[in-house]
Short mmCIF file of C-alpha atoms in Angstrom, two decimals:
data_model
loop_
_atom_site.label_atom_id
_atom_site.label_comp_id
_atom_site.label_asym_id
_atom_site.label_seq_id
_atom_site.Cartn_x
_atom_site.Cartn_y
_atom_site.Cartn_z
CA MET A 1112 184.67 25.89 107.92
CA ALA A 1113 182.84 27.77 110.71
CA GLN A 1114 182.33 31.37 110.43
CA ARG A 1115 184.59 33.48 112.98
CA ARG A 1116 182.92 35.58 115.45
CA LEU A 1117 183.91 39.40 115.62
CA THR A 1118 185.21 39.00 119.20
CA ASP A 1119 187.50 36.28 118.04
CA PHE A 1120 189.80 38.99 116.10
CA PHE A 1121 191.36 40.00 119.67
CA ALA A 1122 192.40 36.42 120.37
CA ARG A 1123 195.15 36.55 117.71
CA ARG A 1124 197.47 38.43 119.98
CA ARG A 1125 200.35 36.57 121.49
CA PRO A 1126 199.17 35.43 124.87
CA THR A 1127 201.86 36.27 127.87
CA PRO A 1128 201.55 34.34 131.11
CA CYS A 1129 200.08 36.23 134.12
CA GLY A 1130 203.22 36.07 136.36
CA SER A 1131 205.58 37.18 133.76
CA VAL A 1132 206.90 40.59 133.82
CA PRO A 1133 206.13 42.65 130.61
CA PRO A 1134 209.03 44.36 129.13
CA ARG A 1135 207.54 47.92 129.66
CA ALA A 1136 205.88 48.63 132.79
CA LYS A 1137 202.33 50.27 132.32
CA PRO A 1138 200.70 52.78 134.90
CA ILE A 1139 198.39 51.07 137.15
CA TRP A 1140 195.51 53.25 136.12
CA ARG A 1141 195.48 52.04 132.77
CA THR A 1142 193.14 49.15 131.85
CA PRO A 1143 195.28 46.04 131.48
CA SER A 1144 195.12 44.01 128.37
CA PRO A 1145 192.61 40.99 128.39
CA SER A 1146 195.51 39.01 127.04
CA LYS A 1147 197.36 39.38 130.41
CA CYS A 1148 195.09 37.09 132.42
CA ALA A 1149 194.01 34.94 129.71
CA PRO A 1150 195.05 31.37 130.05
CA SER A 1151 198.00 30.35 128.02
CA THR A 1152 196.71 28.49 124.88
CA PRO A 1153 198.43 27.32 121.74
CA VAL A 1154 198.50 29.63 118.83
CA SER A 1155 198.71 28.31 115.45
CA ALA A 1156 201.09 29.80 113.01
CA PRO A 1157 199.95 32.04 110.57
CA GLY A 1158 200.45 29.86 107.69
CA SER A 1159 198.84 26.81 109.54
CA SER A 1160 195.31 25.47 108.26
CA ARG A 1161 194.53 24.18 111.79
CA LYS A 1162 191.68 26.00 113.70
CA ARG A 1163 192.26 28.28 116.67
CA ALA A 1164 191.38 26.62 119.79
CA ARG A 1165 188.65 28.74 121.52
CA PRO A 1166 189.28 29.84 125.13
CA LEU A 1167 187.69 27.81 127.89
CA ALA A 1168 184.37 29.53 129.03
CA GLU A 1169 183.63 30.06 132.51
CA PRO A 1170 180.50 28.15 134.19
CA ALA A 1171 177.32 30.42 134.05
CA ARG A 1172 176.28 31.86 137.27
CA GLY A 1173 172.63 32.25 137.29
CA ASP A 1174 171.33 34.63 134.84
CA ALA A 1175 174.76 35.72 133.70
CA ALA A 1176 175.36 37.49 130.41
CA PRO A 1177 176.83 35.83 127.52
CA PRO A 1178 180.45 34.82 127.39
CA ALA A 1179 181.34 37.97 125.23
CA ARG A 1180 179.84 40.29 127.68
CA ARG A 1181 181.07 38.72 130.92
CA ARG A 1182 183.30 40.83 133.24
CA LEU A 1183 186.89 39.53 134.48
CA ARG A 1184 187.66 40.03 138.05
CA LEU A 1185 191.38 40.57 138.03
CA PRO A 1186 193.54 39.07 140.98
CA ALA A 1187 194.32 41.75 143.73
CA ALA A 1188 198.24 41.32 142.86
CA GLU A 1189 197.86 42.75 139.52
CA CYS A 1190 195.11 45.30 139.40
CA PRO A 1191 193.86 47.47 142.14
CA SER A 1192 190.41 46.33 143.74
CA ASP A 1193 188.54 49.57 142.51
CA GLN A 1194 189.22 48.84 138.94
CA ILE A 1195 187.31 46.66 136.95
CA SER A 1196 187.74 45.84 133.38
CA ASP A 1197 186.08 43.66 130.68
CA PRO A 1198 187.29 40.42 130.42
CA SER A 1199 186.39 40.43 126.59
CA PRO A 1200 187.75 42.60 124.15
CA PRO A 1201 185.40 45.52 123.87
CA ALA A 1202 183.22 46.27 120.70
CA PRO A 1203 184.64 49.33 118.77
CA GLY A 1204 181.36 51.05 119.97
CA LYS A 1205 180.27 52.29 123.33
CA LYS A 1206 182.54 49.72 125.14
CA THR A 1207 185.80 51.77 124.05
CA LYS A 1208 184.18 55.11 125.58
CA LYS A 1209 183.28 53.28 128.92
CA ALA A 1210 186.98 52.09 129.06
CA LYS A 1211 188.28 55.58 128.59
CA ALA A 1212 185.80 56.94 130.96
CA ALA A 1213 186.99 54.42 133.74
CA GLY A 1214 190.53 55.26 133.03
CA SER A 1215 190.19 58.96 133.12
CA HIS A 1216 188.20 58.56 136.29
CA SER A 1217 191.02 56.56 138.13
CA VAL A 1218 193.87 59.04 136.90
CA SER A 1219 191.82 62.13 138.60
CA ARG A 1220 191.46 59.97 141.92
CA GLN A 1221 195.36 59.43 141.83
CA ARG A 1222 196.32 62.99 140.72
CA HIS A 1223 194.04 64.62 143.46
CA PRO A 1224 194.11 62.74 146.52
CA ALA A 1225 193.76 65.74 148.84
CA ALA A 1226 189.93 66.12 147.51
CA GLN A 1227 189.12 62.85 149.03
CA GLU A 1228 190.47 63.68 152.55
CA ASP A 1229 188.30 63.97 155.57
CA PRO A 1230 186.91 67.48 155.65
CA ILE A 1231 186.94 67.55 159.45
CA PRO A 1232 190.41 69.43 160.02
CA SER A 1233 188.86 72.35 157.94
CA LYS A 1234 186.01 72.46 160.31
CA VAL A 1235 188.49 72.60 163.21
CA THR A 1236 190.70 75.12 161.76
CA PHE A 1237 187.72 77.47 161.07
CA SER A 1238 186.37 77.06 164.81
CA GLU A 1239 189.97 78.09 165.94
CA LEU A 1240 189.87 81.14 163.78
CA LYS A 1241 186.57 82.11 164.98
CA SER A 1242 188.13 81.94 168.60
CA CYS A 1243 191.21 83.75 167.93
CA LEU A 1244 189.28 86.40 166.16
CA GLN A 1245 187.11 86.72 169.29
CA ARG A 1246 190.12 86.73 171.58
CA ALA A 1247 191.75 89.80 169.37
CA LYS A 1248 188.47 91.89 169.72
CA GLU A 1249 188.52 91.41 173.32
CA LEU A 1250 192.18 92.37 173.63
CA GLY A 1251 191.51 95.56 171.23
CA ALA A 1252 188.81 96.66 173.33
CA ARG A 1253 191.00 96.30 176.63
CA VAL A 1254 193.94 98.16 174.98
CA GLN A 1255 191.49 101.12 174.20
CA GLU A 1256 190.26 101.09 177.78
CA LEU A 1257 193.61 101.04 179.27
CA ARG A 1258 194.63 104.02 176.62
CA ALA A 1259 191.63 106.06 177.74
CA SER A 1260 192.35 105.69 181.47
CA ALA A 1261 196.10 106.67 180.86
CA GLU A 1262 195.20 109.84 178.87
CA ASP A 1263 192.79 110.65 181.79
CA VAL A 1264 195.38 110.26 184.46
CA GLY A 1265 198.08 112.16 182.26
CA GLU A 1266 195.57 115.12 181.86
CA SER A 1267 194.82 115.30 185.57
CA SER A 1268 198.53 115.08 186.65
CA MET A 1269 199.67 117.46 184.03
CA PRO A 1270 200.59 120.97 185.39
CA LYS A 1271 198.87 123.95 184.08
CA VAL A 1272 201.00 126.33 181.82
CA GLU A 1273 200.62 129.85 181.76
CA GLU A 1274 198.62 130.99 178.85
CA ASN A 1275 199.80 133.28 176.17
CA PRO A 1276 198.09 136.58 176.42
CA THR A 1277 198.15 137.08 172.61
CA GLU A 1278 196.02 134.61 170.98
CA PRO A 1279 197.10 133.63 167.61
CA CYS A 1280 194.36 134.29 165.16
CA GLY A 1281 195.84 131.71 162.57
CA GLU A 1282 194.16 128.64 161.46
CA LYS A 1283 194.61 125.45 163.71
CA ALA A 1284 194.97 123.27 160.48
CA LEU A 1285 198.19 125.13 159.23
CA PRO A 1286 201.05 122.52 158.08
CA ALA A 1287 203.84 121.89 160.60
CA TYR A 1288 206.35 123.66 158.17
CA GLN A 1289 204.58 127.11 158.81
CA ARG A 1290 203.58 126.48 162.51
CA PHE A 1291 207.17 125.58 163.41
CA HIS A 1292 208.99 127.62 160.87
CA ALA A 1293 210.98 129.48 163.36
CA LEU A 1294 212.34 126.33 164.96
CA ALA A 1295 213.63 124.96 161.72
CA GLN A 1296 215.83 127.84 160.80
CA PRO A 1297 219.55 126.91 159.96
CA GLY A 1298 222.49 128.89 161.58
CA PRO A 1299 222.57 130.48 165.10
CA PRO A 1300 219.27 131.57 166.54
CA GLY A 1301 218.21 135.24 166.33
CA LEU A 1302 215.33 137.33 165.59
CA VAL A 1303 213.46 135.10 163.27
CA LEU A 1304 210.25 136.41 161.49
CA PRO A 1305 207.36 134.31 161.60
CA TYR A 1306 206.65 132.24 157.99
CA LYS A 1307 203.50 134.34 157.18
CA TYR A 1308 205.70 137.47 157.68
CA GLN A 1309 208.68 136.09 155.49
CA VAL A 1310 206.08 135.33 152.73
CA LEU A 1311 204.77 139.04 153.15
CA ALA A 1312 208.44 140.36 152.85
CA GLU A 1313 208.90 138.01 149.62
CA MET A 1314 205.68 139.64 148.24
CA PHE A 1315 206.96 143.02 148.84
CA ARG A 1316 209.98 142.43 147.20
CA SER A 1317 208.30 141.00 144.06
CA MET A 1318 205.89 143.85 144.09
CA ASP A 1319 208.45 146.53 144.25
CA THR A 1320 210.37 144.98 141.57
CA ILE A 1321 207.40 145.01 139.17
CA VAL A 1322 206.12 148.52 140.10
CA GLY A 1323 209.68 149.58 139.56
CA MET A 1324 209.85 148.03 136.11
CA LEU A 1325 206.77 149.81 135.23
CA TYR A 1326 207.31 153.18 136.71
CA ASN A 1327 210.86 153.47 135.09
CA ARG A 1328 209.23 153.21 131.58
CA SER A 1329 206.60 155.48 132.37
CA GLU A 1330 203.73 153.14 132.45
CA THR A 1331 200.91 153.10 134.81
CA ALA A 1332 201.26 150.25 137.29
CA THR A 1333 197.89 148.71 137.77
CA PHE A 1334 196.77 146.08 140.27
CA THR A 1335 195.92 143.74 137.53
CA LYS A 1336 199.53 143.81 136.13
CA ILE A 1337 201.00 143.53 139.58
CA LYS A 1338 199.02 140.57 140.49
CA GLN A 1339 199.88 138.64 137.44
CA GLY A 1340 203.67 139.35 137.93
CA VAL A 1341 203.85 138.65 141.42
CA GLN A 1342 201.98 135.35 141.08
CA ASP A 1343 204.27 134.37 138.20
CA MET A 1344 207.24 135.24 140.32
CA MET A 1345 206.30 133.63 143.59
CA ARG A 1346 204.06 130.87 142.41
CA LYS A 1347 201.45 132.06 145.21
CA ARG A 1348 198.23 133.89 145.16
CA PHE A 1349 198.42 137.63 145.44
CA GLU A 1350 195.17 139.37 146.41
CA GLU A 1351 194.38 143.00 147.52
CA HIS A 1352 194.31 142.12 151.31
CA ASN A 1353 198.12 141.29 150.73
CA VAL A 1354 198.27 145.09 149.18
CA GLY A 1355 196.62 146.17 152.23
CA GLN A 1356 198.92 144.31 154.48
CA ILE A 1357 202.04 145.94 152.91
CA LYS A 1358 200.64 149.48 153.42
CA THR A 1359 199.99 148.56 156.99
CA VAL A 1360 203.64 147.63 157.36
CA TYR A 1361 205.10 150.37 155.18
CA PRO A 1362 202.51 153.25 154.75
CA THR A 1363 205.11 155.67 152.99
CA CYS A 1364 205.89 153.15 150.24
CA TYR A 1365 203.18 153.74 147.58
CA ARG A 1366 200.37 155.80 146.57
CA PHE A 1367 197.13 154.36 145.95
CA ARG A 1368 194.45 155.93 143.77
CA GLN A 1369 191.47 154.65 141.59
CA GLU A 1370 191.51 155.93 138.10
CA ARG A 1371 189.80 154.92 134.70
CA ASN A 1372 190.41 155.44 131.14
CA ILE A 1373 193.70 153.51 131.40
CA PRO A 1374 194.27 151.01 128.45
CA THR A 1375 194.15 147.47 129.29
CA PHE A 1376 194.26 145.42 126.14
CA LYS A 1377 192.03 143.00 127.75
CA ASP A 1378 188.16 142.08 126.98
CA SER A 1379 187.26 141.38 130.52
CA VAL A 1380 188.28 144.96 131.73
CA LYS A 1381 186.81 147.86 130.12
CA ARG A 1382 188.27 151.04 129.42
CA SER A 1383 185.66 152.91 131.57
CA ASP A 1384 186.14 150.97 134.63
CA TYR A 1385 187.90 152.14 137.75
CA GLN A 1386 191.34 150.20 138.48
CA LEU A 1387 193.51 150.40 141.28
CA THR A 1388 196.80 152.26 140.41
CA VAL A 1389 200.10 152.02 142.26
CA GLU A 1390 202.72 154.67 142.22
CA PRO A 1391 206.03 154.57 144.27
CA LEU A 1392 206.99 157.47 146.57
CA LEU A 1393 210.64 158.54 146.13
CA ASP A 1394 212.52 161.37 147.51
CA GLN A 1395 213.23 164.12 145.23
CA GLU A 1396 217.09 164.49 145.02
CA ALA A 1397 218.13 168.35 145.86
CA GLY A 1398 218.50 170.41 142.64
CA GLY A 1399 217.36 167.70 140.35
CA THR A 1400 215.09 168.34 137.62
CA VAL A 1401 214.51 164.85 136.17
CA ALA A 1402 211.99 162.58 137.64
CA PRO A 1403 213.83 160.15 140.06
CA GLN A 1404 214.34 156.46 138.96
CA LEU A 1405 213.65 153.38 141.00
CA THR A 1406 217.02 152.10 140.82
CA ALA A 1407 218.53 148.78 142.25
CA SER A 1408 219.96 150.65 145.53
CA ARG A 1409 216.54 152.11 146.27
CA LEU A 1410 214.99 148.79 145.90
CA LEU A 1411 217.42 147.38 148.31
CA GLN A 1412 216.84 150.26 150.73
CA ARG A 1413 213.08 149.91 150.71
CA ARG A 1414 213.46 146.26 151.25
CA GLN A 1415 215.30 146.85 154.37
CA VAL A 1416 212.97 149.25 155.70
CA PHE A 1417 210.15 146.83 155.25
CA SER A 1418 212.00 144.06 157.09
CA HIS A 1419 212.97 146.22 159.85
CA ASN A 1420 209.23 147.26 160.27
CA LEU A 1421 208.40 143.53 160.46
CA VAL A 1422 210.69 142.80 163.15
CA GLU A 1423 209.51 145.81 165.12
CA ARG A 1424 205.91 144.43 165.03
CA VAL A 1425 207.21 141.22 166.32
CA ARG A 1426 209.29 143.13 169.05
CA GLU A 1427 206.01 144.81 170.24
CA TYR A 1428 204.27 141.20 170.58
CA HIS A 1429 207.45 139.97 172.45
CA ARG A 1430 207.56 143.00 174.71
CA THR A 1431 203.93 142.35 175.95
CA PHE A 1432 204.85 138.48 176.40
CA LEU A 1433 207.70 139.30 178.32
CA ALA A 1434 205.52 141.68 180.60
CA SER A 1435 202.93 138.95 181.35
CA LEU A 1436 205.77 136.46 182.81
CA ASN A 1437 205.82 136.08 186.59
CA PRO A 1438 208.01 137.75 187.47
CA PRO A 1439 207.97 140.27 184.55
CA MET A 1440 211.05 140.75 182.47
CA VAL A 1441 212.55 143.90 180.60
CA VAL A 1442 214.87 143.59 177.95
CA PRO A 1443 217.05 146.52 176.29
CA GLU A 1444 216.00 146.55 172.50
CA ASP A 1445 219.66 146.99 171.76
CA GLN A 1446 220.76 143.97 173.49
CA LEU A 1447 218.02 141.68 172.32
CA THR A 1448 219.56 139.16 170.02
CA ARG A 1449 217.07 136.26 170.26
CA TRP A 1450 213.39 135.70 171.26
CA HIS A 1451 212.42 134.20 174.69
CA PRO A 1452 212.40 130.07 174.74
CA ARG A 1453 208.76 130.20 175.39
CA PHE A 1454 207.51 132.79 172.93
CA ASN A 1455 205.94 131.07 170.02
CA VAL A 1456 207.08 133.31 167.00
CA ASP A 1457 204.97 131.58 164.46
CA GLU A 1458 201.57 132.14 166.30
CA VAL A 1459 202.02 135.95 166.07
CA PRO A 1460 198.83 137.55 164.76
CA ASP A 1461 198.32 138.41 160.93
CA ILE A 1462 198.81 141.96 159.96
CA GLU A 1463 195.59 143.55 159.49
CA PRO A 1464 195.14 144.87 155.94
CA ALA A 1465 194.94 148.80 155.66
CA GLU A 1466 191.86 150.18 153.85
CA LEU A 1467 192.56 150.88 150.09
CA PRO A 1468 190.84 153.34 147.91
CA GLN A 1469 187.59 151.98 146.38
CA PRO A 1470 186.00 153.10 143.14
CA PRO A 1471 183.27 155.79 143.57
CA ILE A 1472 179.70 154.46 144.33
CA THR A 1473 177.48 155.07 141.28
CA GLU A 1474 173.46 155.29 141.65
CA LYS A 1475 172.21 151.76 140.64
CA LEU A 1476 168.67 150.57 141.02
CA ALA A 1477 169.14 147.48 143.11
CA THR A 1478 165.83 146.90 145.05
CA ALA A 1479 162.06 147.13 144.21
CA GLN A 1480 161.45 150.15 146.21
CA GLU A 1481 164.04 152.13 144.26
CA VAL A 1482 162.52 150.94 140.82
CA LEU A 1483 159.22 152.08 142.17
CA ALA A 1484 160.25 155.45 143.51
CA ARG A 1485 161.84 156.00 139.85
CA ALA A 1486 159.22 154.77 137.73
CA ARG A 1487 155.99 155.44 139.72
CA SER A 1488 155.12 158.19 137.39
CA ILE A 1489 155.11 155.96 134.19
CA MET A 1490 153.46 152.62 135.37
CA SER A 1491 149.89 151.57 135.67
CA PRO A 1492 148.17 151.23 139.02
CA LYS A 1493 148.23 147.53 138.62
CA MET A 1494 151.84 147.13 138.19
CA GLU A 1495 152.59 149.61 140.98
CA LYS A 1496 150.51 147.38 143.35
CA ALA A 1497 152.46 144.12 142.29
CA LEU A 1498 155.91 146.03 142.91
CA ASN A 1499 154.66 147.29 146.38
CA ASP A 1500 153.76 143.61 147.32
CA LEU A 1501 157.31 142.53 145.98
CA ALA A 1502 158.87 145.23 148.14
CA LEU A 1503 157.08 144.20 151.09
CA ARG A 1504 158.12 140.26 150.60
CA THR A 1505 161.58 141.24 150.17
CA ALA A 1506 161.66 143.55 153.06
CA GLN A 1507 160.40 140.98 155.52
CA PRO A 1508 163.42 138.38 155.68
CA SER A 1509 166.05 141.21 156.16
CA SER A 1510 166.17 141.95 159.75
CA PRO A 1511 168.94 143.04 161.89
CA GLY A 1512 171.41 140.34 162.82
CA SER A 1513 171.55 139.12 166.12
CA PRO A 1514 174.31 140.26 168.21
CA SER A 1515 177.33 137.75 168.40
CA PRO A 1516 177.68 136.10 171.58
CA ALA A 1517 180.75 137.39 173.85
CA GLN A 1518 183.77 135.50 173.94
CA PRO A 1519 184.04 133.48 177.05
CA VAL A 1520 186.88 135.29 179.53
CA THR A 1521 189.67 133.14 180.03
CA PRO A 1522 190.11 132.46 183.77
CA PRO A 1523 193.71 133.46 185.08
CA ALA A 1524 196.18 130.94 185.38
CA THR A 1525 195.99 129.37 188.93
CA LEU A 1526 198.68 127.83 190.77
CA SER A 1527 199.24 124.19 189.82
CA SER A 1528 198.12 121.31 192.34
CA ALA A 1529 201.61 119.96 192.17
CA LEU A 1530 203.12 122.94 193.84
CA LYS A 1531 200.90 122.86 196.92
CA GLY A 1532 202.83 122.94 199.90
CA VAL A 1533 205.93 124.49 198.52
CA SER A 1534 207.34 127.71 199.96
CA GLN A 1535 206.36 130.93 198.14
CA SER A 1536 209.59 132.51 199.04
CA LEU A 1537 211.23 129.43 197.32
CA LEU A 1538 209.13 129.57 194.20
CA GLU A 1539 209.97 133.17 193.81
CA ARG A 1540 213.71 132.40 193.89
CA ILE A 1541 213.41 129.83 191.34
CA ARG A 1542 211.49 132.03 188.96
CA ALA A 1543 214.01 134.86 189.47
CA LYS A 1544 216.86 132.54 188.89
CA GLU A 1545 215.07 131.08 185.75
CA ALA A 1546 214.43 134.65 184.57
CA GLN A 1547 217.89 135.65 184.89
CA LYS A 1548 218.95 132.77 182.80
CA GLN A 1549 216.60 133.50 180.13
CA LEU A 1550 217.61 137.05 180.16
CA ALA A 1551 221.20 135.94 179.73
CA GLN A 1552 220.30 133.78 176.86
CA MET A 1553 218.33 136.32 175.14
CA THR A 1554 221.09 139.02 175.22
CA ARG A 1555 223.87 136.66 174.12
CA ARG A 1556 225.87 137.73 171.14
CA PRO A 1557 226.57 135.21 168.21
CA GLU A 1558 230.43 135.14 169.33
CA GLN A 1559 229.63 134.12 172.88
CA GLU A 1560 227.07 131.51 171.43
CA GLN A 1561 229.73 130.09 169.52
CA ARG A 1562 232.13 130.02 172.47
CA LEU A 1563 229.60 128.17 174.60
CA GLN A 1564 228.96 125.51 171.90
CA ARG A 1565 232.72 124.88 171.94
CA LEU A 1566 232.69 124.63 175.81
CA GLN A 1567 230.00 122.14 175.87
CA ARG A 1568 232.05 119.97 173.44
CA LEU A 1569 235.45 120.15 175.56
CA PRO A 1570 234.62 117.34 178.14
CA GLU A 1571 234.16 114.79 175.26
CA LEU A 1572 237.24 116.33 173.34
CA ALA A 1573 239.48 116.05 176.33
CA ARG A 1574 238.83 112.35 176.88
CA VAL A 1575 239.57 111.77 173.11
CA LEU A 1576 242.72 113.64 173.24
CA ARG A 1577 244.27 112.08 176.26
CA ASN A 1578 243.27 108.64 174.69
CA ILE A 1579 245.24 109.61 171.72
CA PHE A 1580 248.21 110.54 173.64
CA VAL A 1581 248.24 107.49 175.77
CA SER A 1582 247.98 105.19 172.49
CA GLU A 1583 250.59 107.14 170.78
CA ARG A 1584 253.08 107.06 173.93
CA LYS A 1585 254.79 110.19 173.20
CA PRO A 1586 254.93 113.16 175.43
CA ALA A 1587 254.10 115.58 172.43
CA LEU A 1588 252.37 115.56 169.21
CA PRO A 1589 252.22 118.07 166.19
CA MET A 1590 249.08 120.08 166.05
CA GLU A 1591 248.18 118.62 162.60
CA VAL A 1592 248.46 115.06 163.71
CA ALA A 1593 246.57 115.49 166.88
CA CYS A 1594 243.74 117.31 165.13
CA ALA A 1595 243.65 114.80 162.46
CA ARG A 1596 243.46 112.00 164.90
CA MET A 1597 240.59 113.88 167.00
CA VAL A 1598 238.60 114.55 163.87
CA GLY A 1599 238.54 110.80 163.25
CA SER A 1600 237.77 109.93 166.57
CA TYR A 1601 235.05 112.64 167.55
CA CYS A 1602 231.32 111.44 167.36
CA THR A 1603 230.39 114.46 165.21
CA ALA A 1604 231.90 115.75 161.65
CA MET A 1605 234.00 118.49 162.28
CA SER A 1606 236.77 120.24 159.95
CA HIS A 1607 240.44 120.40 160.98
CA GLY A 1608 240.39 124.31 161.37
CA GLU A 1609 237.42 123.99 163.86
CA MET A 1610 239.18 121.28 165.88
CA GLU A 1611 242.29 123.49 166.09
CA LYS A 1612 240.23 126.17 167.67
CA HIS A 1613 238.82 123.55 170.11
CA VAL A 1614 242.38 122.63 171.08
CA LYS A 1615 243.39 126.12 171.70
CA LEU A 1616 240.58 126.85 173.82
CA LEU A 1617 241.39 123.91 175.97
CA SER A 1618 245.01 124.97 176.38
CA GLU A 1619 243.42 128.69 177.20
CA LEU A 1620 241.37 126.96 180.17
CA LEU A 1621 243.41 124.34 181.37
CA PRO A 1622 247.22 125.72 180.89
CA ASP A 1623 248.40 123.16 183.32
CA TRP A 1624 246.99 120.01 181.45
CA VAL A 1625 247.46 121.28 177.61
CA SER A 1626 250.31 123.37 176.56
CA LEU A 1627 251.14 124.54 173.04
CA HIS A 1628 254.70 125.00 171.98
CA HIS A 1629 255.70 126.75 168.89
CA ILE A 1630 258.96 125.29 167.49
CA ARG A 1631 260.01 127.14 164.07
CA THR A 1632 257.18 126.69 161.76
CA ASP A 1633 255.43 123.94 163.60
CA THR A 1634 253.20 123.88 166.77
CA TYR A 1635 253.29 121.02 169.16
CA VAL A 1636 250.60 119.93 171.67
CA LYS A 1637 251.84 118.68 175.09
CA LEU A 1638 249.59 116.94 177.62
CA ASP A 1639 249.92 115.94 181.19
CA LYS A 1640 248.81 112.32 181.01
CA ALA A 1641 249.32 111.80 184.86
CA ALA A 1642 246.42 114.18 185.69
CA GLU A 1643 242.94 112.70 186.51
CA LEU A 1644 240.42 112.69 183.71
CA ALA A 1645 237.56 112.79 186.06
CA GLY A 1646 238.89 116.19 187.70
CA ILE A 1647 239.55 117.60 184.21
CA THR A 1648 235.85 117.01 182.96
CA GLU A 1649 234.42 118.30 186.40
CA GLN A 1650 236.50 121.47 185.91
CA LEU A 1651 235.36 122.03 182.34
CA ALA A 1652 231.54 121.42 183.51
CA ARG A 1653 231.96 124.32 185.97
CA LEU A 1654 233.47 126.69 183.62
CA THR A 1655 230.72 126.00 181.03
CA GLN A 1656 228.08 126.54 183.83
CA ALA A 1657 229.81 129.90 184.53
CA GLU A 1658 229.90 130.91 181.11
CA GLU A 1659 226.01 130.09 180.55
CA SER A 1660 225.07 132.33 183.55
CA LEU A 1661 226.80 135.44 182.25
#
């Protein structure tokens, strides 16, 4: 019996015809079984003694490899053209590794088809992106040129505004809540203080509270104690120049002295050092023997005096501003209820701090000349020469400072080029009328201000009230019902009581169109729906304009 070869082991598998469909479809990337395309040969039963017929070998082609190593080219219908498998069963060595590598290569090619695409579209996209970027740069440069030309045209066509004679000394980099503090105050406009003045008033309140506490318990109030207390209360820095500003505004408030031998209980301040002490100045009551106390009523009175002094300082700048207008304006102080619209309150100059007592100057040797004059008698000639040289070197750099350049004088405001050709008399009449309107606005009382605001709302409220009567189809409505409907229809939120005041003012101004009738405990509103709404609105506008000019 002939000895079997190792490769004959794989031929024991049941052969299947090439055209048959296997029970389980295999992926196309796997290497097909060699038995698929093998010719159908009879297989002997396992118990048979007959020898298995060997498969027919293909004829040799030139210097071909042995039959065990020949490669099989599968038909195109069963396997793709790019997959080549071994016709003979692979050996359990490197043939299995080659088959696995071929299978993994085919899987990766099918899973990533985009990697084998033509790279030409990416080049086209890059060129398009480059052209878009160049176009964006050109458009940006064009926009900047147009913006610069627009700014130049705006500056040349803008009329010159009269400059404020009082230049603010505050920093230009202040935040907006300080520069426009006066414009953001709630409630009706009035004599609003600048933000820095209100901060100083709060500092005075805190300082007076702490000084009063220390004074009432017979404790010396030093600046160190006051500074710490004020900073804890306000969460702001409190320095000696703030105390000087308080002294400038209210000179008769405190007595300042430099004293020493005051217990401080601190290692940083020695007992022998001079300290600034603060003592409140209080009026002695007639016939009183006990030292006056800084009570709550006195604190409130001093605070009111300090606020009044701050307002008086702002009034002075406001008076100067009114005198610089064209034409100049004069407003009685007792009738002034608000500042001029063009008067910038927050740019009022800072309060200059007053001079506080300074500690006495003790003699200290600070320069080499003083040391030389003091120790001339106890030093050697060589040391004296060295000190002389040092004194000369230190005296040379110190030279009198150059005088500061004079500030350029601001030229007077000239007539705008936009007003050329306009009659001077017409300009004078316009300015006089504007000054009269601003004067009436500055001397208006809070009650007049509220009435004027209601008058400005009446045209819209008249339209809403007429629409309510037309939709209800009734000649009269209760006051509560009419006000409730108007509150729901008006564009601004308003209370029921405020709306009732507007209806009463409307009936007061136009009694022929709106009338109120009191029947028992109720009030009814009656409206003439036949009247023209345009005439009513025009009449209310005339009344509002006449009220504003008063």
